[in-house]
Amino acid sequence: QVQLVESGGGLVQAGGSLRLSCAASGSIFSINAMGWYRQAPGKQRELVATITSGASTNHADSVEGRFTISRDNAKNTVYLQMSSLKPDDTAVYYCNAKIEPYRGAVVSLTFWGQGTQVTVSS
């Protein structure tokens, strides 16, 4: 009943910029937090950035100063603005969200997007 649709991935040269978007839809009462993860081939998934409903953010050390996470609560959408991209940023990027499906829900549920490929050429 809840879907996260990601967009914005693609090919970019080193030093370039790219913006990822993730829109949540379906049975949603509120979204407590949203975040971005990434996974490169042969490596474990790692946290990139998170943002709360109050707009408090956290960025991984590897992307600090280059990536910026933001959120549009009215659109249930989270963004990841990526600048000064490096080949090491190449990975599949996944959006996730902790969602209260209805008013009075006891436990928030976590949902994941399908992932979007980001490839940075050297």
PDB file of C-alpha atoms in Angstrom:
ATOM      1  CA  GLN A   1       0.000   0.000   0.000  1.00  0.00           C
ATOM      2  CA  VAL A   2       3.045   2.243   0.333  1.00  0.00           C
ATOM      3  CA  GLN A   3       5.437   2.813  -2.526  1.00  0.00           C
ATOM      4  CA  LEU A   4       8.709   4.699  -2.749  1.00  0.00           C
ATOM      5  CA  VAL A   5       9.571   5.759  -6.277  1.00  0.00           C
ATOM      6  CA  GLU A   6      13.117   6.916  -6.953  1.00  0.00           C
ATOM      7  CA  SER A   7      14.393   8.893  -9.904  1.00  0.00           C
ATOM      8  CA  GLY A   8      17.365  10.959 -11.001  1.00  0.00           C
ATOM      9  CA  GLY A   9      20.073   8.334 -11.308  1.00  0.00           C
ATOM     10  CA  GLY A  10      22.290   8.097 -14.340  1.00  0.00           C
ATOM     11  CA  LEU A  11      25.755   8.623 -15.748  1.00  0.00           C
ATOM     12  CA  VAL A  12      27.856  11.629 -14.846  1.00  0.00           C
ATOM     13  CA  GLN A  13      31.491  12.641 -15.147  1.00  0.00           C
ATOM     14  CA  ALA A  14      33.691  13.077 -12.103  1.00  0.00           C
ATOM     15  CA  GLY A  15      33.204  16.514 -10.619  1.00  0.00           C
ATOM     16  CA  GLY A  16      29.656  16.739 -11.894  1.00  0.00           C
ATOM     17  CA  SER A  17      26.363  16.978 -10.062  1.00  0.00           C
ATOM     18  CA  LEU A  18      23.211  14.908  -9.840  1.00  0.00           C
ATOM     19  CA  ARG A  19      19.983  15.123  -7.856  1.00  0.00           C
ATOM     20  CA  LEU A  20      18.068  12.073  -6.691  1.00  0.00           C
ATOM     21  CA  SER A  21      14.395  12.170  -5.763  1.00  0.00           C
ATOM     22  CA  CYS A  22      12.232   9.740  -3.832  1.00  0.00           C
ATOM     23  CA  ALA A  23       8.479  10.205  -3.582  1.00  0.00           C
ATOM     24  CA  ALA A  24       6.366   8.218  -1.139  1.00  0.00           C
ATOM     25  CA  SER A  25       2.742   7.446  -1.921  1.00  0.00           C
ATOM     26  CA  GLY A  26      -0.066   5.246  -0.667  1.00  0.00           C
ATOM     27  CA  SER A  27      -1.474   4.783   2.811  1.00  0.00           C
ATOM     28  CA  ILE A  28       0.550   7.329   4.764  1.00  0.00           C
ATOM     29  CA  PHE A  29      -0.451   9.156   7.893  1.00  0.00           C
ATOM     30  CA  SER A  30       2.969  10.636   8.567  1.00  0.00           C
ATOM     31  CA  ILE A  31       6.623  10.063   7.731  1.00  0.00           C
ATOM     32  CA  ASN A  32       8.932  10.133  10.721  1.00  0.00           C
ATOM     33  CA  ALA A  33      12.221   9.966   8.865  1.00  0.00           C
ATOM     34  CA  MET A  34      13.681   9.360   5.423  1.00  0.00           C
ATOM     35  CA  GLY A  35      17.140   8.441   4.276  1.00  0.00           C
ATOM     36  CA  TRP A  36      19.452   7.369   1.502  1.00  0.00           C
ATOM     37  CA  TYR A  37      21.648   4.282   1.413  1.00  0.00           C
ATOM     38  CA  ARG A  38      23.965   3.016  -1.279  1.00  0.00           C
ATOM     39  CA  GLN A  39      25.559  -0.274  -2.225  1.00  0.00           C
ATOM     40  CA  ALA A  40      28.439  -0.783  -4.625  1.00  0.00           C
ATOM     41  CA  PRO A  41      29.157  -4.159  -6.262  1.00  0.00           C
ATOM     42  CA  GLY A  42      30.903  -6.493  -3.830  1.00  0.00           C
ATOM     43  CA  LYS A  43      30.442  -4.117  -0.905  1.00  0.00           C
ATOM     44  CA  GLN A  44      28.008  -3.802   1.968  1.00  0.00           C
ATOM     45  CA  ARG A  45      25.192  -1.316   2.005  1.00  0.00           C
ATOM     46  CA  GLU A  46      26.115   1.915   3.736  1.00  0.00           C
ATOM     47  CA  LEU A  47      24.197   4.863   5.069  1.00  0.00           C
ATOM     48  CA  VAL A  48      24.576   8.055   3.059  1.00  0.00           C
ATOM     49  CA  ALA A  49      22.297  10.539   4.791  1.00  0.00           C
ATOM     50  CA  THR A  50      19.157  10.807   6.890  1.00  0.00           C
ATOM     51  CA  ILE A  51      16.614  13.498   7.627  1.00  0.00           C
ATOM     52  CA  THR A  52      13.878  13.660  10.246  1.00  0.00           C
ATOM     53  CA  SER A  53      10.449  15.221   9.998  1.00  0.00           C
ATOM     54  CA  GLY A  54      11.912  18.185  11.861  1.00  0.00           C
ATOM     55  CA  ALA A  55      14.573  18.595   9.146  1.00  0.00           C
ATOM     56  CA  SER A  56      17.489  17.465  11.309  1.00  0.00           C
ATOM     57  CA  THR A  57      20.090  15.921   8.996  1.00  0.00           C
ATOM     58  CA  ASN A  58      23.041  13.596   9.198  1.00  0.00           C
ATOM     59  CA  HIS A  59      25.544  12.879   6.436  1.00  0.00           C
ATOM     60  CA  ALA A  60      28.179  10.179   6.209  1.00  0.00           C
ATOM     61  CA  ASP A  61      31.749  11.405   6.522  1.00  0.00           C
ATOM     62  CA  SER A  62      32.519  10.241   2.986  1.00  0.00           C
ATOM     63  CA  VAL A  63      29.938  12.625   1.502  1.00  0.00           C
ATOM     64  CA  GLU A  64      29.995  15.482   4.003  1.00  0.00           C
ATOM     65  CA  GLY A  65      30.301  18.797   2.211  1.00  0.00           C
ATOM     66  CA  ARG A  66      29.435  17.272  -1.168  1.00  0.00           C
ATOM     67  CA  PHE A  67      25.972  15.747  -0.700  1.00  0.00           C
ATOM     68  CA  THR A  68      22.941  17.438   0.812  1.00  0.00           C
ATOM     69  CA  ILE A  69      19.746  15.699   1.864  1.00  0.00           C
ATOM     70  CA  SER A  70      16.505  17.659   1.956  1.00  0.00           C
ATOM     71  CA  ARG A  71      12.815  16.968   2.334  1.00  0.00           C
ATOM     72  CA  ASP A  72       9.504  18.338   1.113  1.00  0.00           C
ATOM     73  CA  ASN A  73       6.939  17.186   3.656  1.00  0.00           C
ATOM     74  CA  ALA A  74       4.004  18.455   1.609  1.00  0.00           C
ATOM     75  CA  LYS A  75       5.037  16.188  -1.264  1.00  0.00           C
ATOM     76  CA  ASN A  76       6.296  13.277   0.869  1.00  0.00           C
ATOM     77  CA  THR A  77       9.512  13.537  -1.074  1.00  0.00           C
ATOM     78  CA  VAL A  78      13.175  13.365  -0.103  1.00  0.00           C
ATOM     79  CA  TYR A  79      16.037  14.612  -2.253  1.00  0.00           C
ATOM     80  CA  LEU A  80      19.753  13.987  -2.395  1.00  0.00           C
ATOM     81  CA  GLN A  81      21.727  16.734  -4.094  1.00  0.00           C
ATOM     82  CA  MET A  82      25.116  15.341  -5.078  1.00  0.00           C
ATOM     83  CA  SER A  83      27.996  17.576  -6.119  1.00  0.00           C
ATOM     84  CA  SER A  84      31.708  17.045  -6.777  1.00  0.00           C
ATOM     85  CA  LEU A  85      30.962  13.435  -7.603  1.00  0.00           C
ATOM     86  CA  LYS A  86      33.770  10.901  -7.493  1.00  0.00           C
ATOM     87  CA  PRO A  87      34.107   7.446  -9.086  1.00  0.00           C
ATOM     88  CA  ASP A  88      33.871   5.978  -5.570  1.00  0.00           C
ATOM     89  CA  ASP A  89      30.318   7.328  -5.391  1.00  0.00           C
ATOM     90  CA  THR A  90      29.258   4.792  -8.030  1.00  0.00           C
ATOM     91  CA  ALA A  91      26.586   2.571  -6.499  1.00  0.00           C
ATOM     92  CA  VAL A  92      22.918   1.727  -6.410  1.00  0.00           C
ATOM     93  CA  TYR A  93      21.214   4.299  -4.219  1.00  0.00           C
ATOM     94  CA  TYR A  94      18.202   3.273  -2.151  1.00  0.00           C
ATOM     95  CA  CYS A  95      15.635   5.466  -0.481  1.00  0.00           C
ATOM     96  CA  ASN A  96      13.929   4.415   2.730  1.00  0.00           C
ATOM     97  CA  ALA A  97      11.265   5.854   4.988  1.00  0.00           C
ATOM     98  CA  LYS A  98       9.786   5.168   8.395  1.00  0.00           C
ATOM     99  CA  ILE A  99       6.056   5.608   8.003  1.00  0.00           C
ATOM    100  CA  GLU A 100       3.026   5.646  10.253  1.00  0.00           C
ATOM    101  CA  PRO A 101       0.410   3.995   8.009  1.00  0.00           C
ATOM    102  CA  TYR A 102      -2.602   5.311   9.917  1.00  0.00           C
ATOM    103  CA  ARG A 103      -3.506   7.466  12.869  1.00  0.00           C
ATOM    104  CA  GLY A 104      -2.959   5.611  16.120  1.00  0.00           C
ATOM    105  CA  ALA A 105      -0.482   3.113  14.700  1.00  0.00           C
ATOM    106  CA  VAL A 106       1.619   1.568  17.440  1.00  0.00           C
ATOM    107  CA  VAL A 107       4.709   0.901  15.337  1.00  0.00           C
ATOM    108  CA  SER A 108       6.117   2.740  12.362  1.00  0.00           C
ATOM    109  CA  LEU A 109       6.930   0.642   9.295  1.00  0.00           C
ATOM    110  CA  THR A 110      10.058   0.865   7.174  1.00  0.00           C
ATOM    111  CA  PHE A 111       9.806   0.860   3.388  1.00  0.00           C
ATOM    112  CA  TRP A 112      12.455   0.801   0.685  1.00  0.00           C
ATOM    113  CA  GLY A 113      12.593   2.076  -2.849  1.00  0.00           C
ATOM    114  CA  GLN A 114      13.662  -0.023  -5.803  1.00  0.00           C
ATOM    115  CA  GLY A 115      17.037   1.662  -6.094  1.00  0.00           C
ATOM    116  CA  THR A 116      18.530   3.879  -8.764  1.00  0.00           C
ATOM    117  CA  GLN A 117      21.928   3.445 -10.378  1.00  0.00           C
ATOM    118  CA  VAL A 118      24.478   6.235 -10.133  1.00  0.00           C
ATOM    119  CA  THR A 119      27.632   5.829 -12.203  1.00  0.00           C
ATOM    120  CA  VAL A 120      30.481   8.336 -12.042  1.00  0.00           C
ATOM    121  CA  SER A 121      33.129   8.103 -14.734  1.00  0.00           C
ATOM    122  CA  SER A 122      36.739   9.098 -14.124  1.00  0.00           C
TER     123      SER A 122
END
